[in-house]
PDB file of C-alpha atoms in Angstrom:
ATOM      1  CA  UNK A 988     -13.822  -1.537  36.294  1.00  0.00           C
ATOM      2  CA  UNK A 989     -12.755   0.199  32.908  1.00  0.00           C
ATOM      3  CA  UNK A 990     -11.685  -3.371  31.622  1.00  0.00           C
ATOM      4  CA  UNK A 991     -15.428  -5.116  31.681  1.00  0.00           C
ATOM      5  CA  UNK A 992     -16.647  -1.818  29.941  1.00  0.00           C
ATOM      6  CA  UNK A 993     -17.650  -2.793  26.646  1.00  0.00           C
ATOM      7  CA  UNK A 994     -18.304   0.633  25.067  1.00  0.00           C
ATOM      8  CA  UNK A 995     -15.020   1.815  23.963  1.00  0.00           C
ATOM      9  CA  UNK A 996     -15.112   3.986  20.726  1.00  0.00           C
ATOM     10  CA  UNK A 997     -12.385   4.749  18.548  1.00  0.00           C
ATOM     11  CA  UNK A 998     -10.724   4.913  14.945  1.00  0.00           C
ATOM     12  CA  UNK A 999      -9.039   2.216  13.146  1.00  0.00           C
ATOM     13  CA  UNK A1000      -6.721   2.501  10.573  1.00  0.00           C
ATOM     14  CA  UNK A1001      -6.914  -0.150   7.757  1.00  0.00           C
ATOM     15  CA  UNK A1002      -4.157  -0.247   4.602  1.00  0.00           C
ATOM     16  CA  UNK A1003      -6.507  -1.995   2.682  1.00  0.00           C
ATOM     17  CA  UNK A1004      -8.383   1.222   2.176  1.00  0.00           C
ATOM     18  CA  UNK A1005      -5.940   3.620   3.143  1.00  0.00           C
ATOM     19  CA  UNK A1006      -8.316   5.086   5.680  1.00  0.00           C
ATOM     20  CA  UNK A1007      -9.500   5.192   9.370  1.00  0.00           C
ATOM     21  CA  UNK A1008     -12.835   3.763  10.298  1.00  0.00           C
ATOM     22  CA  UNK A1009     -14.304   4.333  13.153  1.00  0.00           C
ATOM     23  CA  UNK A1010     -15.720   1.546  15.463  1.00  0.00           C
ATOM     24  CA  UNK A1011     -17.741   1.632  18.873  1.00  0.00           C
ATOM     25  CA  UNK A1012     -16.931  -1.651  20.690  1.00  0.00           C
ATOM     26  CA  UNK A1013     -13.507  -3.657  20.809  1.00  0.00           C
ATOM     27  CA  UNK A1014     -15.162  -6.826  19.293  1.00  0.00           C
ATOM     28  CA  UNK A1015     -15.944  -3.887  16.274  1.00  0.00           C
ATOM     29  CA  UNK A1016     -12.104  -3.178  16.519  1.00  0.00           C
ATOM     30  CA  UNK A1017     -11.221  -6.699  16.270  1.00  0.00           C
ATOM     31  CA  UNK A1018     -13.796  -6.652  13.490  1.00  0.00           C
ATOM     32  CA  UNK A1019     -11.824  -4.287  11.267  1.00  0.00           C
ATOM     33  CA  UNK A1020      -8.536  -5.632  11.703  1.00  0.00           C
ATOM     34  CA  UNK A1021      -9.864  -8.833  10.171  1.00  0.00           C
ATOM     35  CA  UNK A1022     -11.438  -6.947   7.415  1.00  0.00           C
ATOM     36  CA  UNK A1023      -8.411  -5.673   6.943  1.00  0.00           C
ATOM     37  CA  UNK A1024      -6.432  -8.882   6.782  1.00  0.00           C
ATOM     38  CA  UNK A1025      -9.100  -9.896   4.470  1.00  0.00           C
ATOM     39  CA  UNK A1026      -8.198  -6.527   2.005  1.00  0.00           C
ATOM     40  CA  UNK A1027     -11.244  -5.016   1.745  1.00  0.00           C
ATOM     41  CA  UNK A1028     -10.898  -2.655  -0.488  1.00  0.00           C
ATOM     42  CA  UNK A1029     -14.388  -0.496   1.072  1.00  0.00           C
ATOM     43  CA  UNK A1030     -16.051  -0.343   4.487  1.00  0.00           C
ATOM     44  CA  UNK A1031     -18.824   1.742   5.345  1.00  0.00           C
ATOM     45  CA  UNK A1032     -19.630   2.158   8.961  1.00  0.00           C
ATOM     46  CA  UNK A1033     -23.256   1.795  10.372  1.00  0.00           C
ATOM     47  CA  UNK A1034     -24.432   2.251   6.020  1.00  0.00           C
ATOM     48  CA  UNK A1035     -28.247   2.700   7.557  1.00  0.00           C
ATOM     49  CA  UNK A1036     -31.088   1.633   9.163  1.00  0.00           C
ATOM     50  CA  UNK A1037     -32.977  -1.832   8.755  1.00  0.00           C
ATOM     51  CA  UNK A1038     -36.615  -1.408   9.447  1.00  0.00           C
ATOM     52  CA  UNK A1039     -39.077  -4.691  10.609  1.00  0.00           C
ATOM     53  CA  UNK A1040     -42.535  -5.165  10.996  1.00  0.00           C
ATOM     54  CA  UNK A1041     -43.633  -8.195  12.778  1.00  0.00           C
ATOM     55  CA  UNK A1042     -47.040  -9.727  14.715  1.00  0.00           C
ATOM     56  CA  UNK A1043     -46.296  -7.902  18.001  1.00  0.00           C
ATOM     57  CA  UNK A1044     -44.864  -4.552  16.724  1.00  0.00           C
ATOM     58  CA  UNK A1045     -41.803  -3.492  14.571  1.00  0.00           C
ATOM     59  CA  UNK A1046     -38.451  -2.795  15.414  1.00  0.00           C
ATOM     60  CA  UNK A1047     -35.197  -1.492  13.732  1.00  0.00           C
ATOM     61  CA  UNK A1048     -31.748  -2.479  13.598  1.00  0.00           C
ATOM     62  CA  UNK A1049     -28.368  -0.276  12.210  1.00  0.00           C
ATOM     63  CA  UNK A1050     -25.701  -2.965  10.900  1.00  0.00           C
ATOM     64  CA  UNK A1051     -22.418  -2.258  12.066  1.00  0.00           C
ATOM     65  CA  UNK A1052     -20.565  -2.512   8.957  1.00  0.00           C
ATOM     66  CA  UNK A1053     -21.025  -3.338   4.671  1.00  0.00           C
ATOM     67  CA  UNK A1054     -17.750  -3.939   3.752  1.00  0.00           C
ATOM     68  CA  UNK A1055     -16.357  -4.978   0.091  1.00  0.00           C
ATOM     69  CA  UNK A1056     -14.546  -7.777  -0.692  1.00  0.00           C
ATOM     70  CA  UNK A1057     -13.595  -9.382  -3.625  1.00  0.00           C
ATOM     71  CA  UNK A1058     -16.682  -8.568  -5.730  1.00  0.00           C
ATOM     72  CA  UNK A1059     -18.550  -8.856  -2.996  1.00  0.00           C
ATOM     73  CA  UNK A1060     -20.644  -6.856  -0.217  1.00  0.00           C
ATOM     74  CA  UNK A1061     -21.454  -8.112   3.194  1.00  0.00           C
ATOM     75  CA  UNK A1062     -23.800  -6.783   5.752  1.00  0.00           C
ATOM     76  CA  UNK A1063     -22.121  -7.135   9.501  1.00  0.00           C
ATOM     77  CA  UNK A1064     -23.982  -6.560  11.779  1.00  0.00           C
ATOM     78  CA  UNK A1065     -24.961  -7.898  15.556  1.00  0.00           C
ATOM     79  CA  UNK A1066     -27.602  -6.625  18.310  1.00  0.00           C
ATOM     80  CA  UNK A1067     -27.452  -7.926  21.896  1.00  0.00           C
ATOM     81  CA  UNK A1068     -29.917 -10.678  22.149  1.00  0.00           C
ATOM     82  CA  UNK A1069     -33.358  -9.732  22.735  1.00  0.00           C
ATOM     83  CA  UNK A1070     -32.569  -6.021  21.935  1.00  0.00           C
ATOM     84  CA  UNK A1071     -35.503  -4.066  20.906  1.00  0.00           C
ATOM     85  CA  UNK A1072     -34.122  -0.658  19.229  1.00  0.00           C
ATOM     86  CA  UNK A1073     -37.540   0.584  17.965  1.00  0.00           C
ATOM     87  CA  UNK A1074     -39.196   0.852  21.546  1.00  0.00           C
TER      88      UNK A1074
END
């Protein structure tokens, strides 16, 4: 049963920022690894919260990671389809 489970925390190291980084999923895990491969040389973990308003409500959503690379930043992030955090 433990191998279907899909929420298995834990801290990854990465060399391209000489730190760990902690992750809540394996496809997060998988996630930083590439990162790394990439060398980013910064990745923040769940940065903050995103808030939306929309015709039937509002909802939020926390983006899993804003890494650097390059000169650039990316937002990472991914909620299970028809998620609705703000309920």
């Amino acid at each position: 049963m433990a191998a279907k489970q899909r929420h298995r925390p834990g801290l990854e190291v990465m060399v391209s920022t000489g730190r760990k980084h902690g992750f809540e999923s394996l496809e997060e895990m998988r996630l930083l690894v590439a990162l790394d491969f990439l060398r980013a040389s910064e990745v923040l973990s769940q940065p903050f919260r995103l808030g939306f308003k929309y015709a039937g409500g509002h909802t939020w959503h926390i983006p899993d990671f804003l890494p650097v690379i390059g000169s650039g930043m990316w937002l990472m992030g991914r909620a299970p389809y028809g998620a609705d955090q703000g309920r």
